[in-house]
Coordinates of N, CA and C in Angstrom, one line a residue:
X44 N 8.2 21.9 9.3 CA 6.9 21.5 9.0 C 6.5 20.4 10.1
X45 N 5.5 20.8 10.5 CA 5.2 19.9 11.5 C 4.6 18.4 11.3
X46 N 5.1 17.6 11.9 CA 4.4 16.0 11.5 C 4.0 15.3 12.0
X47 N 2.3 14.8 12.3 CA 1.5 13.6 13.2 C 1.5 12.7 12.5
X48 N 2.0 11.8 13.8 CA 1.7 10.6 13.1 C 0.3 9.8 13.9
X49 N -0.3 9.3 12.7 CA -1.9 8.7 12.9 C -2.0 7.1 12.4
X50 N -2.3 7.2 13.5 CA -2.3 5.0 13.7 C -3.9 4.7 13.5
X51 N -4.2 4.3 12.2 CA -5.7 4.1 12.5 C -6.0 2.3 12.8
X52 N -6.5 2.5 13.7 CA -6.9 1.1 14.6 C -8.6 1.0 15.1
X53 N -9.0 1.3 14.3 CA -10.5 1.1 14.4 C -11.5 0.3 13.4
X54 N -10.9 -0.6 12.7 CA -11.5 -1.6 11.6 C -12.1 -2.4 12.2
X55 N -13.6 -3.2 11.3 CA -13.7 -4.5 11.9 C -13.3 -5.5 11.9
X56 N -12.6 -6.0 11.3 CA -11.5 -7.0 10.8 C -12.6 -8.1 10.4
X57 N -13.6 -8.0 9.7 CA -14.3 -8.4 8.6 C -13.8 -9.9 8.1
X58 N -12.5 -9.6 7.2 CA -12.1 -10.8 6.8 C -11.2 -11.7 7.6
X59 N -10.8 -11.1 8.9 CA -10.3 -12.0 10.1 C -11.0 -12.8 10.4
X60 N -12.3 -12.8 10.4 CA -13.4 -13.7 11.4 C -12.8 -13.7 12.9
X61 N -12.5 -11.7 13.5 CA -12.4 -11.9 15.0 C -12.0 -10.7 14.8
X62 N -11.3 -10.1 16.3 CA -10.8 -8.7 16.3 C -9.4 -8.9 16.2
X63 N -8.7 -8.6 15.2 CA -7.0 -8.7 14.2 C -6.3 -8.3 15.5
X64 N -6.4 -6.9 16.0 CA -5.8 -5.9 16.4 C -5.4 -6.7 17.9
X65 N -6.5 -7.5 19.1 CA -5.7 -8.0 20.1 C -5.5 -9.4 20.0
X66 N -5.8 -10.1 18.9 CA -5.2 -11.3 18.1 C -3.8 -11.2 19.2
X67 N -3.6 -12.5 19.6 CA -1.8 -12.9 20.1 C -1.5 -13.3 18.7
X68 N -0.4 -12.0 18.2 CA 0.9 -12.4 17.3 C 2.2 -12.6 17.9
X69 N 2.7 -13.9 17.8 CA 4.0 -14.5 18.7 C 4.0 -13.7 19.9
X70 N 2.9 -13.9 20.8 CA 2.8 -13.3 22.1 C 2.4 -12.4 22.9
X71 N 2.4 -11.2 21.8 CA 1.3 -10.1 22.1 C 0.2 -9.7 21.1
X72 N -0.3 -8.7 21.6 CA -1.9 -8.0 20.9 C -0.9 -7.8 19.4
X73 N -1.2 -7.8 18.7 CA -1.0 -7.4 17.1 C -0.8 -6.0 17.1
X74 N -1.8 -5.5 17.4 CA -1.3 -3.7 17.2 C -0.1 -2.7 18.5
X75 N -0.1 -3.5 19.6 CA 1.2 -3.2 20.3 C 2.6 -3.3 19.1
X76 N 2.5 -4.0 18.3 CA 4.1 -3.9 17.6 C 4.2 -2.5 16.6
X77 N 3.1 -2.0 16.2 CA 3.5 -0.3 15.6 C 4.0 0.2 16.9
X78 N 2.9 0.2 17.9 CA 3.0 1.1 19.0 C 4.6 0.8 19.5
X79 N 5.1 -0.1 19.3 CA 6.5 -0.6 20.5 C 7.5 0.3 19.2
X80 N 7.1 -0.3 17.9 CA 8.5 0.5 17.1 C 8.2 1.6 16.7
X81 N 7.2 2.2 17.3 CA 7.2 4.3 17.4 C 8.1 4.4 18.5
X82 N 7.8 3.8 19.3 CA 8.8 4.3 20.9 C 9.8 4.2 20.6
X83 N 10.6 3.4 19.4 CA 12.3 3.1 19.1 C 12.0 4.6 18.5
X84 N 11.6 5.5 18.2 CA 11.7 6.3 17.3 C 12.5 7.6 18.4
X85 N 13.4 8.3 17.4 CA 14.1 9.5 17.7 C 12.7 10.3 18.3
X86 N 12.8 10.7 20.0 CA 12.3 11.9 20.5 C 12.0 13.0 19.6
X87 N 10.9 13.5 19.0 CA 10.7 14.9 18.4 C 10.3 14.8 16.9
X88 N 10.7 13.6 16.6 CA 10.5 13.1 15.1 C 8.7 13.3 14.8
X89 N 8.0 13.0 15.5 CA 6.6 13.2 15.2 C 6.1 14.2 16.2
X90 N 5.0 15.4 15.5 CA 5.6 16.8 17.2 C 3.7 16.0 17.2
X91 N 3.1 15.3 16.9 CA 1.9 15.1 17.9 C 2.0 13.6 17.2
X92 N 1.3 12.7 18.1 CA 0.6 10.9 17.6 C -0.8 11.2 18.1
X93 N -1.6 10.8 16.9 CA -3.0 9.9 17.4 C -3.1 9.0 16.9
X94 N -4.5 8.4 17.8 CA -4.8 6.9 17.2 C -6.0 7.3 17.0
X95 N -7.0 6.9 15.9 CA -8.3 6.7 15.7 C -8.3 5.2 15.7
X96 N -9.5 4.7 16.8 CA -10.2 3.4 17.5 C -11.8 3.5 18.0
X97 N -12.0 2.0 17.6 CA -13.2 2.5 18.2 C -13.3 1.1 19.8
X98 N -11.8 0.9 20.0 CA -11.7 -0.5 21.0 C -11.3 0.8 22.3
X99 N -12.2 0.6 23.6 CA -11.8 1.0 24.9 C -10.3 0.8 25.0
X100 N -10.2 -0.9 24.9 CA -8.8 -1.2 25.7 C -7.1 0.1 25.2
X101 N -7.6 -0.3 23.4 CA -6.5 0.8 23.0 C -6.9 1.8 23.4
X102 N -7.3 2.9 23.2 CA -7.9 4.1 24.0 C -7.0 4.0 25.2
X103 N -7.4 3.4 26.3 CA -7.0 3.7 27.6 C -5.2 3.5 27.4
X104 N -4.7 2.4 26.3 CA -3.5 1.9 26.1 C -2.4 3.3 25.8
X105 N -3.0 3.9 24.9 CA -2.5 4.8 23.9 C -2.7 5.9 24.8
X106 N -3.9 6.5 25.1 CA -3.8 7.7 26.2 C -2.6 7.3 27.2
X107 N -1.9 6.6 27.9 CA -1.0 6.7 28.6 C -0.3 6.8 28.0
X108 N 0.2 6.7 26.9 CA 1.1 6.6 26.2 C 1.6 8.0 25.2
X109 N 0.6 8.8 25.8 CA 0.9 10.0 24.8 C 0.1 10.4 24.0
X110 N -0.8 9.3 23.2 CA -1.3 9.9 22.0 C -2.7 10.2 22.5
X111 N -3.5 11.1 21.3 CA -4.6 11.9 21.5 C -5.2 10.8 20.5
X112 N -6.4 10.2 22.0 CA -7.5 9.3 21.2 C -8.5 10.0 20.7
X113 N -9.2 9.6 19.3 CA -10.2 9.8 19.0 C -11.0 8.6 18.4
X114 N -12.3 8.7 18.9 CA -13.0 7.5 19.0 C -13.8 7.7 17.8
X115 N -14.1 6.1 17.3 CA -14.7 6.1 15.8 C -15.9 5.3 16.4
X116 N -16.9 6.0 16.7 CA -18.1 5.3 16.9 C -18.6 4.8 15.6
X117 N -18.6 4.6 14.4 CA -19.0 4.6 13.3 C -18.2 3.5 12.1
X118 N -17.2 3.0 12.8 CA -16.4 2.2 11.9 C -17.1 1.4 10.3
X119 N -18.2 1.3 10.8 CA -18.6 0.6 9.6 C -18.8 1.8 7.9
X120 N -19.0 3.2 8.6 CA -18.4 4.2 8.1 C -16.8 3.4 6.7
X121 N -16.1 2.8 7.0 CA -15.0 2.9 6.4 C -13.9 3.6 6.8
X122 N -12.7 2.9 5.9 CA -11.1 3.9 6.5 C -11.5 5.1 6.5
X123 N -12.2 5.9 5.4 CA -12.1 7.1 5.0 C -12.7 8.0 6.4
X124 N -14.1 7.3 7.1 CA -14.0 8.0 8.4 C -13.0 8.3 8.9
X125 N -12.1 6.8 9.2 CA -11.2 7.2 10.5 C -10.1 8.1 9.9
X126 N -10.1 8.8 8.5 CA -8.9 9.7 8.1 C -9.4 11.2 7.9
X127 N -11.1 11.1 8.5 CA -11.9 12.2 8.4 C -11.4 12.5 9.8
X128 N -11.2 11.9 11.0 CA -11.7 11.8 12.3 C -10.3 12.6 12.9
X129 N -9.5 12.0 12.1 CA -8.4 12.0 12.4 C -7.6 13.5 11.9
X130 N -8.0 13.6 10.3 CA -7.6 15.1 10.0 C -8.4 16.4 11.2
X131 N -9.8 16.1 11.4 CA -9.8 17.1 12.1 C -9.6 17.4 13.4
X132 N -9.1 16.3 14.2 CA -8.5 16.4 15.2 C -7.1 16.8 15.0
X133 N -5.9 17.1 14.1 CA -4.8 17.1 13.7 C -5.1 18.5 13.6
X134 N -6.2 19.1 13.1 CA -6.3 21.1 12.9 C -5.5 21.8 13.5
X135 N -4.4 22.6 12.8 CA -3.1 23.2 13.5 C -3.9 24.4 13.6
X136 N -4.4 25.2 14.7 CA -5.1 26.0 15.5 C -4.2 27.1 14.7
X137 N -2.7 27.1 14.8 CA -1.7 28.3 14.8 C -1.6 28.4 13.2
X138 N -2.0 27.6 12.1 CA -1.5 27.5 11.0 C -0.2 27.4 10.3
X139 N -0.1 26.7 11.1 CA 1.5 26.2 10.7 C 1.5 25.0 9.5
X140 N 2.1 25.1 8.6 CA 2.1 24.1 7.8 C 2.4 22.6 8.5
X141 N 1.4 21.5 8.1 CA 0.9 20.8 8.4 C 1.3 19.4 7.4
X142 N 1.9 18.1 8.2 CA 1.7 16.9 7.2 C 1.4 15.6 7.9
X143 N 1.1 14.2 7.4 CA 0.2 13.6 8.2 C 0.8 12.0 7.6
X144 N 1.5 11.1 8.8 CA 1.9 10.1 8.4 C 0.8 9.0 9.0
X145 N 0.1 8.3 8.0 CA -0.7 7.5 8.3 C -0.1 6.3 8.7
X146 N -0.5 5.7 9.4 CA -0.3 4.2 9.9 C -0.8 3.4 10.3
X147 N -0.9 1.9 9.7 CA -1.7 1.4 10.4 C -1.5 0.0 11.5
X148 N -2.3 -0.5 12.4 CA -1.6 -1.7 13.1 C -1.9 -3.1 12.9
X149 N -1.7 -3.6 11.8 CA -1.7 -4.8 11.6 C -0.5 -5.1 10.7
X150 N 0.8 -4.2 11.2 CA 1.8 -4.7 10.0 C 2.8 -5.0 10.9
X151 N 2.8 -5.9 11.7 CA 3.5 -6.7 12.8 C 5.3 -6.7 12.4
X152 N 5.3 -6.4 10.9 CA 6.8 -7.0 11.0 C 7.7 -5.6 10.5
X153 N 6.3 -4.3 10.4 CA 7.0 -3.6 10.3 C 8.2 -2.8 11.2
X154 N 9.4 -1.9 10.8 CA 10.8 -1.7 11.9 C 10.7 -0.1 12.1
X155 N 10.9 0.1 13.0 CA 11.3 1.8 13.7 C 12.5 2.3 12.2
X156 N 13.4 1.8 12.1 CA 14.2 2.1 11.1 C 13.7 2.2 9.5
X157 N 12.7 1.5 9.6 CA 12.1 2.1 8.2 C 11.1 3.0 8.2
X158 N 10.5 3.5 9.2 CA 9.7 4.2 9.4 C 10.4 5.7 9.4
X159 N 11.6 5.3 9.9 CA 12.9 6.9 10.4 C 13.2 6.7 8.4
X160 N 13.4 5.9 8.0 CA 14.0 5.9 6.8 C 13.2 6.5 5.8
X161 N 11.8 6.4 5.6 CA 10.8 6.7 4.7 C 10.8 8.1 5.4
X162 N 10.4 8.8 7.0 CA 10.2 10.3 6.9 C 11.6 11.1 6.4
X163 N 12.9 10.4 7.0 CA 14.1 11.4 6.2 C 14.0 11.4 4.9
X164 N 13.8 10.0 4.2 CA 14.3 10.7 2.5 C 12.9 11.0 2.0
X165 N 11.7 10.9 2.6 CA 10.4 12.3 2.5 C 10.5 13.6 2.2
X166 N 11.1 14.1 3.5 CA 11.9 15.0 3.7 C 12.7 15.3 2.7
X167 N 13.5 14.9 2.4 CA 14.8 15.2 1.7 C 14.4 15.4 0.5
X168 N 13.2 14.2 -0.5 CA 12.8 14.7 -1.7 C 12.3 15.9 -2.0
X169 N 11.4 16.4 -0.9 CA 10.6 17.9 -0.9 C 9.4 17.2 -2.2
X170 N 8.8 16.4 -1.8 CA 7.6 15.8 -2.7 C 6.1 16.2 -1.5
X171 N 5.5 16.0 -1.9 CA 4.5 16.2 -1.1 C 3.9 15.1 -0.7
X172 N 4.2 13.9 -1.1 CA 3.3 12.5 -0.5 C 4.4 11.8 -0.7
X173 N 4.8 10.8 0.7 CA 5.9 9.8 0.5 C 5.0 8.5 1.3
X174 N 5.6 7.1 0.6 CA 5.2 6.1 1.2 C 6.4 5.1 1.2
X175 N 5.9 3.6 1.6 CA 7.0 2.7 1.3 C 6.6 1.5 0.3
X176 N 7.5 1.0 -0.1 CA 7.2 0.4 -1.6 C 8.1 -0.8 -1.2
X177 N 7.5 -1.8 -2.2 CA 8.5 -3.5 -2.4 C 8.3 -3.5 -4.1
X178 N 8.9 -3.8 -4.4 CA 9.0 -3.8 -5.9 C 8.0 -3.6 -6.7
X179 N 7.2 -2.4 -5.9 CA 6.5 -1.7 -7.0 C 5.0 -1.7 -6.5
X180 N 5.1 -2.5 -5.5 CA 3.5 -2.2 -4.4 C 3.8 -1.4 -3.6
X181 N 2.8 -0.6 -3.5 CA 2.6 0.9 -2.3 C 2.1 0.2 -1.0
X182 N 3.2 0.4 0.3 CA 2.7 0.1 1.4 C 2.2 1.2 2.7
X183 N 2.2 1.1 3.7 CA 2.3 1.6 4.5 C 3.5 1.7 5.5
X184 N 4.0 2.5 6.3 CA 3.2 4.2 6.5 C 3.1 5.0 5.0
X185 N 2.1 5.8 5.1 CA 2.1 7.2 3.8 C 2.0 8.3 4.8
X186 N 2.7 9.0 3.8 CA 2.7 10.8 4.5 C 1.8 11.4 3.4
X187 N 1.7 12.7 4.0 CA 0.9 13.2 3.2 C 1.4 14.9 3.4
X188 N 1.5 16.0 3.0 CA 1.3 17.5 3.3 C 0.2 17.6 3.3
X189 N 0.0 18.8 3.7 CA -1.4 19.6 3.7 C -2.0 19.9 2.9
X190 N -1.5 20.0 1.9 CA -2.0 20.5 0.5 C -2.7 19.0 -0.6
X191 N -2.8 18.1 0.4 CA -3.2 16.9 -0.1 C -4.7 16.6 1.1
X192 N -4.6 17.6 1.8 CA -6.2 17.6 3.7 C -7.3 17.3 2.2
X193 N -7.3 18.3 1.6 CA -9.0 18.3 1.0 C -9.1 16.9 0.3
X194 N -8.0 16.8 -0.5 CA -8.4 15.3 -0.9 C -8.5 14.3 -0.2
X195 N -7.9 14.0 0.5 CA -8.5 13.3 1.7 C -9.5 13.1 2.7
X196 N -9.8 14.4 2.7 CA -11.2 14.8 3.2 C -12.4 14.4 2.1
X197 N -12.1 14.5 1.3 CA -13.0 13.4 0.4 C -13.5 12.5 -0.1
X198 N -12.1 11.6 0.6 CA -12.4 9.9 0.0 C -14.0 9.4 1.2
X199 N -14.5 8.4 0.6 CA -15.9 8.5 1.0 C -15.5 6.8 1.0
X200 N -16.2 5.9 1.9 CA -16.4 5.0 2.0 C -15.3 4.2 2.8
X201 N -15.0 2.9 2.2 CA -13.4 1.8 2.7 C -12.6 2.0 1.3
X202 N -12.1 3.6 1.7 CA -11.1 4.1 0.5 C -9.9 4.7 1.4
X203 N -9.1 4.6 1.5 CA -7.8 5.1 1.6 C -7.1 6.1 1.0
X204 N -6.2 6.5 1.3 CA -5.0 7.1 1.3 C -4.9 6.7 -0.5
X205 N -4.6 5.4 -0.6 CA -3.8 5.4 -1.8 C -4.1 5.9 -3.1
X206 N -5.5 6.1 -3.0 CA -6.4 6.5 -4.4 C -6.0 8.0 -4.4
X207 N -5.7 8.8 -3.5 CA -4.8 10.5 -3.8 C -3.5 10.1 -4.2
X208 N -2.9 8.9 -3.6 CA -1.5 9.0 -3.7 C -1.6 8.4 -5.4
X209 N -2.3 7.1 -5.5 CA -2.6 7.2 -7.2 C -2.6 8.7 -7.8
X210 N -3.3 9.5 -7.4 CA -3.6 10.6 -8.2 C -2.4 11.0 -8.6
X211 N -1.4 11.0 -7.9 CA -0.1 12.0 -7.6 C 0.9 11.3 -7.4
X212 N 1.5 10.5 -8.8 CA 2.6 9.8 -8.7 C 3.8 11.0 -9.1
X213 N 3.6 12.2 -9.5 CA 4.7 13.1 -9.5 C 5.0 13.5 -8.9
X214 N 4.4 13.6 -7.7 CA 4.6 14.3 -6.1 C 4.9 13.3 -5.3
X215 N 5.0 11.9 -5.8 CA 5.3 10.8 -5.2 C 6.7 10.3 -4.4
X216 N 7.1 10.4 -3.3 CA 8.6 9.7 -3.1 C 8.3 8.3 -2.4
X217 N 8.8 7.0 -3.3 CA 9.2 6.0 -2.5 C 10.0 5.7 -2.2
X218 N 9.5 4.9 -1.0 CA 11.1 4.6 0.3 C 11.0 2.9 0.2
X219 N 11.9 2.1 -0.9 CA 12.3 1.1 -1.1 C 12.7 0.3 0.0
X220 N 11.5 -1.0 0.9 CA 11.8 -2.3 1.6 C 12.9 -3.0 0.7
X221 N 14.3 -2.9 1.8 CA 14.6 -4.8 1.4 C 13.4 -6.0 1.6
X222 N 13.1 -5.8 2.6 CA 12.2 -7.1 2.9 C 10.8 -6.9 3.0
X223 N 10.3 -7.2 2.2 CA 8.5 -6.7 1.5 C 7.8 -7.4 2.6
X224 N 8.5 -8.6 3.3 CA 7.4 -8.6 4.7 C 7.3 -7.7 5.9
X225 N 7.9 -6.3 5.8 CA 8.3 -5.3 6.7 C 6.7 -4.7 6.1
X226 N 6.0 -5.0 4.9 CA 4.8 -4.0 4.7 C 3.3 -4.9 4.1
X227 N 4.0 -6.4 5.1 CA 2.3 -7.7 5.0 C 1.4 -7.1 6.1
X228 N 0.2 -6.6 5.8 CA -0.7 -6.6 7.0 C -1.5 -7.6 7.0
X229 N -1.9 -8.1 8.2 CA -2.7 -9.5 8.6 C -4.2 -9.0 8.1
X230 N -4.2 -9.7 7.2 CA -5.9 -9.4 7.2 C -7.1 -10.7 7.6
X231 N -6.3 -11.9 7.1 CA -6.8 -13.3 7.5 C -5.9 -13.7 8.9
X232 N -6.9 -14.5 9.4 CA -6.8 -15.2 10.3 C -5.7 -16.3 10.1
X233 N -4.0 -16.5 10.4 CA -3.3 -18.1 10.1 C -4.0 -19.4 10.7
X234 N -4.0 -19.6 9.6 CA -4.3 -21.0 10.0 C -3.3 -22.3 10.1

């Protein structure tokens, strides 16, 4: 089954009061740290990456880097654009069965090894939607199969992923954090 993985990086960061994503976190841009612990990742583990953004700099970042940009001129649209934007740039032309690991970049402390850990035992459950979990909160990355596109193609507004994966706690596999700050995203500014 084939699996993209989709970095959505096109928010306004609203309750930041600034742009989150090239924020210096202990020294770099904030959303370079998904991007650095995809690269720790096993060769072939994801057979395409996009990013949906609506920032030049990523764009130009990410295109060197491999991944197929798609631009969200519309961000104020909501997440649900950039998972509209993003499914139909993902369209397997060949029809190959199809699944879609969302991600996003403001989770600084997330690790390449739990990211490898949530797609194998994914995998291994044979569930149709897997995510990662801390004692009982749903984090990010989420996967999703194909058989989950239309609903997702539906959410409308700043709705997410998780309102299908609510739907579908029987098709649900979670991939248990030791450490729940591997799934804090920055949404405020430290002060």
């Amino acid at each position: 089954m084939k699996l993209t993985l989709i970095l959505l990086a096109a928010g306004d960061s609203r309750r930041f009061d600034g742009n989150k994503l090239f924020t210096p976190f202990h020294g770099k841009p904030m959303y370079q740290y998904i991007v650095e612990e995809v690269e720790k990742l096993p060769d072939g583990l994801f057979d395409d990456k996009i990013v949906v953004t609506q920032y030049p700099e990523i764009m130009e970042d990410l295109e060197k880097r491999g991944y197929v940009v798609v631009e969200n001129v519309q961000s104020s649209r909501g997440i649900s654009h950039s998972i509209h934007l993003a499914l139909e740039a993902a369209a397997s032309p060949d029809g190959e069965e199809a699944s879609y690991c969302f991600a996003v970049c403001d989770q600084p402390y997330l690790k390449a090894a739990t990211i490898e850990g949530l797609i194998e035992g994914w995998r291994n459950s044979k569930r149709g939607i897997g995510c990662l979990c801390n004692m009982g909160e749903f984090g990010n990355p989420a996967i999703f199969s194909e058989s989950y596109r239309n609903e997702l193609l539906a959410l409308e507004g700043d709705v997410g992923g998780k309102r299908v994966l609510r739907r579908h706690i029987d098709d649900l596999y979670l991939h248990e954090v030791d450490d729940g700050l591997e799934l804090v995203d920055i949404d405020v500014r430290p002060v």
